[in-house]
Coordinates of C-alpha atoms in Angstrom, one line a residue:
M1 CA -22.8 -23.4 1.6
T2 CA -23.9 -22.3 5.0
E3 CA -25.2 -18.7 5.0
P4 CA -23.5 -16.1 7.1
P5 CA -25.2 -15.5 10.5
Q6 CA -27.6 -12.6 10.5
P7 CA -27.9 -9.7 13.0
P8 CA -31.1 -9.4 15.0
N9 CA -34.2 -8.8 12.8
Q10 CA -32.1 -9.5 9.8
P11 CA -33.8 -11.0 6.6
P12 CA -32.3 -14.1 5.1
A13 CA -29.2 -13.5 3.0
P14 CA -29.4 -14.2 -0.7
S15 CA -28.5 -17.7 -1.7
G16 CA -25.4 -18.7 -3.7
Y17 CA -21.7 -18.8 -3.0
G18 CA -20.0 -15.7 -2.0
H19 CA -22.9 -13.4 -1.1
L20 CA -22.6 -11.1 1.9
P21 CA -25.6 -10.4 4.1
G22 CA -27.7 -7.3 3.3
P23 CA -28.3 -4.3 5.7
P24 CA -29.8 -5.0 9.1
Q25 CA -33.4 -3.8 9.5
P26 CA -34.6 -1.0 11.9
G27 CA -34.0 -1.8 15.5
Y28 CA -30.3 -2.6 15.0
G29 CA -29.1 1.0 15.3
Y30 CA -29.8 2.0 11.7
P31 CA -31.9 4.8 10.1
Q32 CA -35.7 4.0 10.2
Q33 CA -37.7 3.0 7.1
G34 CA -38.0 5.9 4.8
D35 CA -34.8 7.5 5.9
N36 CA -32.5 4.7 4.9
P37 CA -31.0 5.3 1.4
Y38 CA -28.7 2.3 1.8
A39 CA -31.1 -0.4 0.6
Q40 CA -30.0 -3.8 -0.6
Q41 CA -28.5 -3.5 -4.1
P42 CA -29.9 -5.6 -6.9
P43 CA -28.6 -9.2 -6.7
T44 CA -25.9 -10.1 -9.1
Q45 CA -25.9 -13.0 -11.5
P46 CA -24.7 -16.2 -9.7
M47 CA -21.0 -16.6 -10.1
H48 CA -18.5 -19.4 -9.5
P49 CA -15.3 -19.1 -7.5
V50 CA -11.9 -19.2 -9.2
Q51 CA -9.2 -21.2 -7.4
P52 CA -10.7 -21.1 -3.9
A53 CA -8.2 -21.4 -1.1
P54 CA -7.9 -20.6 2.6
Y55 CA -8.6 -17.0 3.6
A56 CA -5.6 -14.9 4.7
P57 CA -6.7 -11.5 5.9
Q58 CA -4.1 -8.9 6.7
Q59 CA -5.8 -8.2 10.0
G60 CA -5.0 -11.9 10.7
H61 CA -1.3 -10.8 10.9
L62 CA 0.1 -13.2 8.2
P63 CA 3.3 -12.3 6.3
P64 CA 3.2 -11.8 2.5
P65 CA 3.9 -14.9 0.4
P66 CA 7.4 -15.2 -1.1
S67 CA 6.0 -14.2 -4.5
A68 CA 4.7 -10.9 -3.2
M69 CA 4.7 -8.0 -5.7
P70 CA 7.3 -5.2 -5.2
T71 CA 6.6 -2.5 -2.7
V72 CA 5.8 0.6 -4.8
G73 CA 5.1 4.2 -4.2
M74 CA 1.7 5.9 -4.6
Y75 CA 1.3 9.3 -6.2
P76 CA -0.2 12.1 -4.1
G77 CA -3.9 12.6 -4.4
P78 CA -6.0 15.8 -4.1
G79 CA -5.5 18.4 -1.4
V80 CA -7.0 18.3 2.0
P81 CA -10.8 18.7 1.9
Q82 CA -12.7 21.0 4.2
P83 CA -14.1 19.3 7.3
P84 CA -17.7 18.2 6.8
A85 CA -20.5 20.2 8.4
K86 CA -21.6 18.8 11.8
R87 CA -24.5 16.5 11.5
K88 CA -26.0 13.5 13.2
T89 CA -23.9 10.4 12.7
A90 CA -25.3 8.1 10.0
V91 CA -24.7 4.3 10.2
V92 CA -24.3 2.7 6.7
A93 CA -25.1 -0.9 6.3
A94 CA -22.7 -3.2 4.4
A95 CA -25.1 -4.2 1.6
V96 CA -22.7 -6.0 -0.6
A97 CA -23.1 -9.0 -2.9
G98 CA -20.8 -11.1 -5.1
A99 CA -18.0 -11.6 -2.6
L100 CA -14.5 -12.5 -3.7
V101 CA -12.5 -15.5 -2.6
L102 CA -8.8 -16.0 -2.1
G103 CA -6.5 -17.8 -4.5
A104 CA -3.5 -19.8 -3.6
G105 CA -1.0 -18.3 -1.2
G106 CA -3.3 -15.7 0.2
W107 CA -3.9 -14.0 -3.1
F108 CA -7.3 -12.7 -4.2
A109 CA -9.3 -14.6 -6.7
F110 CA -12.2 -12.8 -8.4
F111 CA -15.2 -14.2 -10.0
A112 CA -15.8 -14.3 -13.8
G113 CA -18.4 -12.1 -15.4
G114 CA -19.0 -9.7 -18.2
D115 CA -15.4 -9.1 -19.3
D116 CA -15.4 -10.9 -22.7
D117 CA -14.8 -7.6 -24.6
V118 CA -12.0 -6.3 -22.4
K119 CA -9.1 -4.9 -24.5
K120 CA -5.7 -6.4 -24.0
P121 CA -3.0 -4.1 -25.4
V122 CA 0.6 -5.2 -25.2
A123 CA 3.3 -2.7 -24.0
Q124 CA 5.3 -1.2 -26.9
S125 CA 8.8 0.2 -26.7
S126 CA 9.8 3.7 -27.8
A127 CA 13.4 4.8 -28.4
P128 CA 15.0 7.6 -26.4
A129 CA 16.5 10.6 -28.1
D130 CA 20.0 9.5 -27.2
G131 CA 21.1 6.0 -28.0
K132 CA 24.7 6.4 -27.0
P133 CA 26.3 4.6 -24.1
S134 CA 26.4 6.5 -20.9
A135 CA 29.3 8.0 -19.0
E136 CA 31.1 6.2 -16.2
P137 CA 28.7 5.8 -13.2
D138 CA 29.7 6.6 -9.6
K139 CA 31.7 3.7 -8.3
G140 CA 31.9 4.5 -4.6
D141 CA 34.0 2.6 -2.0
G142 CA 31.8 -0.3 -1.0
S143 CA 30.5 1.4 2.2
G144 CA 27.2 2.6 0.8
N145 CA 28.6 5.5 -1.3
G146 CA 28.8 3.9 -4.7
S147 CA 28.6 0.8 -6.8
G148 CA 31.3 -0.9 -4.8
G149 CA 33.2 -1.9 -8.0
T150 CA 34.6 -0.8 -11.3
E151 CA 32.2 -2.5 -13.7
D152 CA 30.5 -0.3 -16.3
L153 CA 26.8 -0.6 -15.5
N154 CA 25.9 0.5 -19.0
A155 CA 28.1 -2.1 -20.8
G156 CA 26.0 -4.0 -23.3
R157 CA 23.4 -1.2 -23.5
K158 CA 21.4 -1.6 -26.8
Q159 CA 20.2 1.0 -29.2
G160 CA 17.0 2.6 -27.9
E161 CA 17.7 1.8 -24.2
D162 CA 18.1 4.5 -21.5
K163 CA 20.8 4.5 -18.8
T164 CA 21.7 3.3 -15.4
L165 CA 22.7 6.5 -13.7
W166 CA 24.2 5.0 -10.6
L167 CA 24.2 2.2 -8.0
K168 CA 24.8 2.3 -4.3
T169 CA 25.9 -0.5 -2.1
A170 CA 25.8 -1.0 1.7
K171 CA 28.3 -2.9 3.8
I172 CA 26.8 -3.6 7.2
D173 CA 27.7 -6.1 9.8
G174 CA 24.4 -6.4 11.6
P175 CA 22.3 -9.0 13.4
G176 CA 21.8 -12.5 12.0
M177 CA 18.3 -11.8 10.8
G178 CA 19.3 -8.9 8.7
V179 CA 18.2 -5.2 8.9
D180 CA 15.4 -3.1 7.5
S181 CA 16.0 -0.6 4.7
A182 CA 12.4 0.1 3.6
G183 CA 12.3 3.9 3.7
Q184 CA 12.7 5.8 0.5
W185 CA 11.6 9.4 -0.2
I186 CA 12.2 11.5 -3.3
V187 CA 12.6 15.1 -2.1
G188 CA 13.7 17.9 -4.5
D189 CA 17.0 16.9 -5.9
T190 CA 17.7 14.1 -3.4
V191 CA 16.6 10.6 -2.7
V192 CA 16.6 9.7 1.0
K193 CA 17.0 6.1 2.0
S194 CA 16.7 4.4 5.5
I195 CA 19.5 1.9 6.2
W196 CA 19.3 0.2 9.6
K197 CA 20.3 3.0 12.0
N198 CA 20.7 5.8 9.5
L199 CA 18.8 8.0 7.1
T200 CA 21.1 9.0 4.1
A201 CA 20.3 11.4 1.3
Y202 CA 21.9 11.1 -2.2
G203 CA 21.9 13.5 -5.1
I204 CA 19.5 12.1 -7.7
T205 CA 21.7 13.0 -10.7
D206 CA 25.1 11.7 -9.5
G207 CA 24.4 9.6 -6.3
Q208 CA 26.8 11.7 -4.2
E209 CA 25.9 11.7 -0.5
K210 CA 24.2 14.9 0.7
W211 CA 23.7 14.1 4.4
T212 CA 23.3 11.4 6.9
L213 CA 21.3 11.3 10.2
A214 CA 22.4 8.6 12.7
F215 CA 19.8 7.1 15.0
P216 CA 20.9 5.6 18.4
T217 CA 19.0 2.3 17.7
P218 CA 17.5 0.6 14.6
I219 CA 14.8 2.3 12.6
C220 CA 11.7 0.1 13.0
S221 CA 8.9 1.8 11.1
V222 CA 8.6 4.4 8.4
T223 CA 5.9 5.9 6.1
R224 CA 6.4 6.9 2.4
Q225 CA 4.4 10.0 3.2
A226 CA 5.6 13.4 4.2
T227 CA 4.1 16.8 4.8
A228 CA 4.0 19.6 2.2
E229 CA 7.1 21.0 3.9
G230 CA 9.0 17.7 3.5
K231 CA 8.7 16.6 7.1
T232 CA 8.1 13.0 8.1
V233 CA 8.0 10.8 11.2
V234 CA 10.3 7.8 11.7
M235 CA 10.1 5.3 14.5
F236 CA 13.1 3.6 16.2
K237 CA 13.5 1.2 19.0
D238 CA 14.1 2.1 22.7
G239 CA 17.2 -0.2 22.8
D240 CA 19.4 -2.6 20.8
G241 CA 18.4 -5.9 22.5
D242 CA 15.9 -8.5 21.4
S243 CA 13.4 -7.2 23.9
A244 CA 13.6 -3.6 22.7
T245 CA 10.3 -1.9 21.8
C246 CA 9.5 0.1 18.7
N247 CA 8.0 3.1 20.5
Q248 CA 10.2 6.1 19.8
M249 CA 9.1 8.7 17.3
K250 CA 11.3 11.3 15.6
Q251 CA 10.4 14.1 13.3
V252 CA 12.8 14.5 10.3
D253 CA 13.1 17.3 7.9
L254 CA 13.9 15.5 4.6
K255 CA 14.7 18.7 2.7
A256 CA 17.2 20.0 5.2
G257 CA 18.5 16.7 6.6
K258 CA 17.8 17.8 10.2
E259 CA 16.2 16.1 13.2
G260 CA 13.1 17.6 14.9
W261 CA 11.4 16.5 18.1
T262 CA 11.7 13.0 19.6
K263 CA 9.0 11.5 21.8
E264 CA 7.8 8.2 23.1
V265 CA 4.4 6.9 22.0
P266 CA 2.3 6.8 25.2
K267 CA 0.3 3.7 25.8
E268 CA -3.4 3.7 25.2
G269 CA -4.1 1.1 27.9
L270 CA -2.8 -1.9 29.7
F271 CA -2.8 -4.1 26.6
D272 CA -1.2 -1.6 24.3
I273 CA 1.8 -3.6 22.9
M274 CA 4.0 -1.7 20.5
T275 CA 4.4 -4.5 18.0
S276 CA 5.3 -3.5 14.4
P277 CA 3.6 -0.1 14.3
T278 CA 2.6 1.4 11.0
L279 CA 2.5 5.1 10.3
G280 CA 0.4 7.3 8.1
I281 CA 0.4 11.1 7.5
T282 CA -2.3 13.5 6.4
G283 CA -1.8 17.2 6.8
D284 CA -0.2 17.9 10.1
T285 CA -1.3 14.5 11.6
V286 CA 0.6 11.3 11.9
A287 CA -1.3 8.1 12.9
V288 CA 0.5 5.4 14.7
S289 CA -1.4 2.0 14.6
R290 CA -0.2 -1.2 16.3
S291 CA -1.7 -4.5 17.3
G292 CA -5.3 -3.4 17.7
T293 CA -4.5 0.1 19.1
A294 CA -4.0 3.5 17.4
S295 CA -3.1 7.1 18.3
A296 CA -2.7 10.3 16.4
F297 CA -0.1 13.1 16.9
K298 CA 0.8 16.5 15.4
V299 CA 3.7 16.2 12.9
S300 CA 4.9 19.7 13.7
T301 CA 5.1 19.3 17.5
G302 CA 4.6 15.6 18.4
D303 CA 1.7 16.5 20.7
K304 CA -1.0 13.8 21.0
L305 CA -4.3 14.6 19.3
F306 CA -6.4 11.5 20.1
G307 CA -6.4 7.8 20.4
S308 CA -8.2 4.5 20.9
A309 CA -8.7 4.9 24.6
T310 CA -10.7 8.1 24.3
A311 CA -12.6 7.2 21.1
E312 CA -16.4 7.1 21.3
G313 CA -18.2 3.8 20.6
C314 CA -16.3 0.9 19.1
K315 CA -12.5 0.9 19.7
P316 CA -10.3 1.9 16.7
D317 CA -7.7 -0.8 15.8
A318 CA -6.1 1.5 13.3
Y319 CA -6.2 5.0 11.8
V320 CA -5.5 4.9 8.1
A321 CA -4.3 8.3 6.8
D322 CA -3.5 9.4 3.2
T323 CA -4.4 11.9 0.5
G324 CA -5.8 14.5 2.9
R325 CA -8.1 12.0 4.6
M326 CA -8.3 9.6 7.6
I327 CA -10.5 6.7 8.5
A328 CA -10.8 4.5 11.6
L329 CA -11.1 0.7 11.5
A330 CA -12.7 -0.3 14.7
T331 CA -13.8 -3.5 16.6
C332 CA -17.0 -3.5 18.5
Y333 CA -16.7 -5.7 21.6
D334 CA -20.1 -7.3 21.3
E335 CA -20.9 -11.0 21.0
D336 CA -19.7 -11.2 17.4
L337 CA -16.7 -8.9 17.8
S338 CA -18.2 -7.0 14.8
S339 CA -16.3 -4.4 12.9
E340 CA -17.0 -1.0 11.4
V341 CA -15.3 1.7 9.4
S342 CA -15.8 5.4 9.9
D343 CA -14.4 8.7 8.8
A344 CA -12.1 10.4 11.4
D345 CA -11.3 14.1 11.6
P346 CA -7.5 14.3 11.5
V347 CA -7.4 16.8 14.3
T348 CA -10.1 15.5 16.7
G349 CA -10.8 11.9 15.6
K350 CA -14.5 12.6 15.5
K351 CA -16.7 10.7 13.0
T352 CA -19.7 11.8 11.0
W353 CA -20.6 8.4 9.4
T354 CA -20.1 4.7 10.1
F355 CA -20.1 1.7 7.7
K356 CA -20.9 -1.5 9.7
L357 CA -19.5 -4.7 8.3
P358 CA -21.5 -7.9 8.2
A359 CA -20.9 -10.3 11.1
K360 CA -17.5 -11.9 11.2
Y361 CA -16.1 -9.7 8.4
K362 CA -12.8 -7.8 8.9
I363 CA -11.0 -5.2 6.7
G364 CA -8.0 -6.8 5.0
A365 CA -6.7 -3.9 3.0
V366 CA -7.5 -0.3 2.1
Y367 CA -6.8 0.4 -1.6
S368 CA -7.7 4.1 -1.5
L369 CA -9.1 6.8 0.7
D370 CA -10.3 9.1 -2.1
P371 CA -12.4 7.4 -3.2
L372 CA -12.7 4.9 -0.3
V373 CA -12.0 1.4 -1.6
L374 CA -12.1 -1.4 1.0
D375 CA -11.1 -5.1 0.9
M376 CA -13.1 -7.1 3.5
G377 CA -13.4 -10.8 4.2
N378 CA -14.9 -13.5 6.4
E379 CA -12.2 -16.0 7.5
E380 CA -14.7 -18.6 8.5
K381 CA -16.7 -18.5 5.3
K382 CA -13.6 -18.1 3.1
E383 CA -15.4 -15.1 1.5
R384 CA -14.0 -11.7 0.4
A385 CA -15.3 -8.6 -1.3
I386 CA -14.1 -5.2 -2.5
V387 CA -16.5 -2.4 -1.9
V388 CA -16.5 1.3 -2.9
L389 CA -17.9 3.9 -0.5
G390 CA -18.8 7.5 -1.3
P391 CA -17.5 10.4 0.8
D392 CA -20.5 10.1 3.1
G393 CA -19.9 6.4 3.7
R394 CA -22.6 5.1 1.4
Q395 CA -21.8 2.1 -0.7
R396 CA -21.4 2.9 -4.4
A397 CA -20.3 -0.4 -5.9
T398 CA -18.8 -3.9 -5.4
V399 CA -15.8 -4.7 -7.5
S400 CA -15.7 -8.1 -9.4
G401 CA -13.7 -9.5 -12.2
E402 CA -11.8 -12.5 -13.6
G403 CA -8.4 -13.6 -12.4
T404 CA -6.3 -14.1 -9.3
F405 CA -5.1 -10.8 -7.9
A406 CA -2.0 -9.7 -5.9
T407 CA -3.5 -7.8 -3.0
E408 CA -1.2 -8.5 -0.1
C409 CA -0.3 -5.0 0.9
T410 CA 1.7 -5.1 4.2
N411 CA 5.1 -6.4 5.0
G412 CA 6.0 -8.3 8.2
L413 CA 4.1 -9.8 11.0
F414 CA 1.5 -8.0 13.0
R415 CA 1.4 -5.0 10.7
S416 CA -1.8 -2.9 10.9
V417 CA -3.8 -2.1 7.8
E418 CA -2.6 0.8 5.8
V419 CA -3.2 2.2 2.3
C420 CA -2.1 -0.6 -0.1
N421 CA 1.1 0.2 -2.1
R422 CA 0.6 -2.6 -4.6
T423 CA -2.5 -1.2 -6.3
A424 CA -3.3 2.3 -7.6
V425 CA -6.5 4.4 -7.7
D426 CA -7.1 7.6 -9.6
G427 CA -10.5 9.3 -10.1
N428 CA -12.9 6.5 -10.8
T429 CA -10.5 3.7 -11.7
L430 CA -8.8 1.0 -9.6
Y431 CA -5.7 -0.7 -11.0
M432 CA -4.8 -4.2 -9.7
P433 CA -2.0 -6.6 -10.7
T434 CA -2.8 -10.3 -11.2
V435 CA -0.5 -13.0 -9.8
P436 CA 2.0 -14.2 -12.3
G437 CA 2.1 -17.9 -12.9
S438 CA 5.4 -19.8 -12.9
G439 CA 7.3 -18.5 -16.0
K440 CA 4.1 -16.7 -17.1
A441 CA 3.3 -13.0 -17.5
N442 CA 0.8 -11.2 -15.3
E443 CA -1.4 -8.2 -16.2
I444 CA -2.8 -5.1 -14.7
V445 CA -6.6 -4.9 -14.7
A446 CA -8.4 -1.5 -14.6
F447 CA -11.8 -1.5 -12.8
D448 CA -14.5 1.1 -13.1
L449 CA -15.4 2.1 -9.5
A450 CA -18.8 3.3 -10.6
S451 CA -19.9 -0.1 -11.8
G452 CA -17.3 -2.4 -10.2
K453 CA -16.6 -4.0 -13.6
A454 CA -13.3 -4.5 -15.4
K455 CA -12.6 -1.9 -18.1
W456 CA -9.4 -3.2 -19.7
R457 CA -6.3 -5.3 -19.1
T458 CA -2.7 -4.6 -19.9
P459 CA -0.5 -7.8 -20.0
A460 CA 3.2 -7.6 -19.2
G461 CA 4.0 -10.0 -22.1
D462 CA 7.1 -12.2 -22.7
G463 CA 6.8 -13.9 -19.3
R464 CA 7.4 -10.6 -17.5
T465 CA 5.7 -9.1 -14.4
I466 CA 4.1 -5.7 -14.4
T467 CA 2.8 -3.8 -11.3
P468 CA 1.3 -0.3 -10.7
L469 CA 3.6 2.4 -9.4
G470 CA 0.8 5.0 -9.1
A471 CA -1.9 6.9 -11.0
A472 CA -2.6 10.6 -11.4
N473 CA -4.1 13.0 -14.0
G474 CA -5.8 10.2 -15.9
Q475 CA -2.7 8.1 -16.3
L476 CA -1.5 4.8 -14.8
I477 CA 2.2 4.5 -14.3
A478 CA 3.5 1.0 -14.1
Y479 CA 6.8 -0.9 -13.8
R480 CA 7.6 -3.9 -16.0
K481 CA 10.2 -5.8 -14.0
A482 CA 13.6 -6.7 -15.4
T483 CA 14.8 -10.1 -16.3
T484 CA 18.4 -11.3 -16.2
E485 CA 18.7 -10.5 -20.0
Q486 CA 16.4 -7.5 -20.3
G487 CA 16.1 -4.3 -18.3
G488 CA 12.9 -3.1 -16.8
E489 CA 10.5 -0.5 -18.2
V490 CA 8.3 2.3 -16.9
V491 CA 5.1 2.6 -18.9
S492 CA 2.0 4.8 -18.8
V493 CA -1.5 3.8 -19.8
P494 CA -4.5 6.2 -20.1
A495 CA -7.4 5.6 -17.7
A496 CA -9.6 4.8 -20.7
G497 CA -7.2 2.1 -21.9
G498 CA -5.0 1.8 -25.0
T499 CA -1.5 0.9 -26.0
P500 CA 1.0 1.6 -23.2
T501 CA 3.7 4.2 -23.8
V502 CA 7.2 3.4 -22.6
L503 CA 8.5 6.3 -20.5
L504 CA 11.8 4.7 -19.6
R505 CA 13.6 1.6 -20.9
N506 CA 16.3 0.4 -18.7
P507 CA 19.5 -1.1 -20.2
S508 CA 20.3 -4.7 -20.8
G509 CA 23.8 -6.1 -20.5
T510 CA 25.5 -5.5 -17.2
S511 CA 22.6 -3.8 -15.4
A512 CA 19.8 -6.2 -16.2
P513 CA 20.9 -9.1 -13.9
I514 CA 21.4 -6.6 -11.0
E515 CA 18.1 -4.9 -11.5
S516 CA 16.2 -8.2 -11.7
S517 CA 17.8 -9.5 -8.5
F518 CA 16.2 -6.9 -6.2
Y519 CA 13.8 -8.9 -4.0
D520 CA 10.6 -7.2 -3.0
P521 CA 12.1 -3.8 -3.7
T522 CA 10.9 -0.3 -3.0
V523 CA 10.2 1.4 -6.3
D524 CA 9.5 5.0 -7.2
Y525 CA 9.3 6.9 -10.5
A526 CA 9.7 10.7 -10.2
G527 CA 11.1 13.4 -12.5
G528 CA 11.8 10.9 -15.3
R529 CA 13.9 8.7 -13.1
L530 CA 13.3 5.2 -11.7
F531 CA 14.5 4.4 -8.2
V532 CA 14.7 0.7 -7.2
S533 CA 16.0 -0.2 -3.7
Q534 CA 16.2 -3.0 -1.2
S535 CA 13.6 -3.0 1.6
R536 CA 15.8 -5.4 3.6
L537 CA 19.6 -6.1 3.8
R538 CA 21.3 -9.3 4.8
A539 CA 23.9 -7.2 6.7
Q540 CA 26.6 -9.9 6.8
G541 CA 29.6 -7.7 6.5
T542 CA 29.9 -7.7 2.7
A543 CA 28.9 -5.1 0.2
E544 CA 25.3 -5.7 -1.2
K545 CA 23.2 -3.7 -3.6
L546 CA 21.1 -1.0 -1.9
L547 CA 19.8 1.6 -4.4
M548 CA 19.8 1.7 -8.3
V549 CA 18.7 4.7 -10.3
F550 CA 17.8 4.8 -14.0
G551 CA 17.2 7.8 -16.3
K552 CA 17.7 9.3 -19.8

């Protein structure tokens, strides 16, 4: 293959498919010899690509393939760290090797290597304390307040299976392309769901409506995150027509069901087009990223904190916020349109370190901010790599393993990069689902972020699909998707591996065909209950399933 182009004074890149160039030498804006701790890592053993296919980076604004994994919630990480002490900005070279290539349909394909002894436990079932059929679920009236029918959702429930607690439907006569319903938040004893022009809260035990907030125009962007006080920011359009712009922000108190401030996102420049913005919250800061431009505001007041127009150095395309941290993904308008990643203070936007990507490489996904795990790729070379950075921006490891992995993390066209909701990270372990083959089961692979190597694999089994819901306190929580004949399961697996423990086993019979028919759902597991909801509705004037809840 042709080697990647080198920056000025750059030594030749290592030979072999998939290698990324090493760090530029002094004279390219990097620490001088003797002060550079980011030397080239030892070369890896030559590896061969698995199912190479055209590169499909998320910064290239491509939609997810039809087989995309469910949108799932991430568990909260550690608290907000103290701001780092002021120091001279260090520039960290992207010294990575053993790049990954994409599989069919824009999925990731890793390289094989060193995983012959990986354990493959199969999920086991465990019976709940009560095996009796459940009581009658809430039926509703077909307008979004119940199941819209009289069918017993627990009919056919088998011994050892848990219950369907309730089902909500929505009856909306909307535009021909359907309407968004992606927002879902579990707050105290309620679950809040976005439905086109409304936010509606339901009691988690019985599904009864608690409150509804009506928006004047369609809700067009949400984040799964909220502040410690239960406040979030929702974006809605400035009109109902096809030319309406998604530029209106509203603060919402999810606990009280009340509206806060409403403000328009000010433009960062002449070419700031508010196309499909993404939101991220950390502390009292909400980041709004859209089509190569980004801004940050205070959640409490809506006041602007900083943005791309006033940023020093390369222009931030997106601010990614989560788990008490924020990073900036920036484009440098040089000859190569090179890219870099830096930390960003959530209040000032200032950076203390910078990680410069090799020429032509872009960030495709962010799997975690604590630790920082980045997916980067070169569209021209059809190369991709996952690198792990320390809190000071130094590279710790490059992730590699065998299989084709589901890493498409955003929904819709032109979405900015945000923290991936189809993978999970906790401590020193990354959990990634593989792509299921036609009629075949997939698996979740756990990677050690210190070494970058696979630790163990958990297969879904029986032609099923399993995907991470989140990870915390040394446990992976995953959802084993339902089939038309068998309900889904929530399982936990220790970070060290082992036989999965079934936490919730959804009923078969009447419920299983409904649960299995949710397409690209939003899924959360909280308080021993599983919440599965539609992220988009057809809105053709007939009742359609919206939100289904399972529990003991």
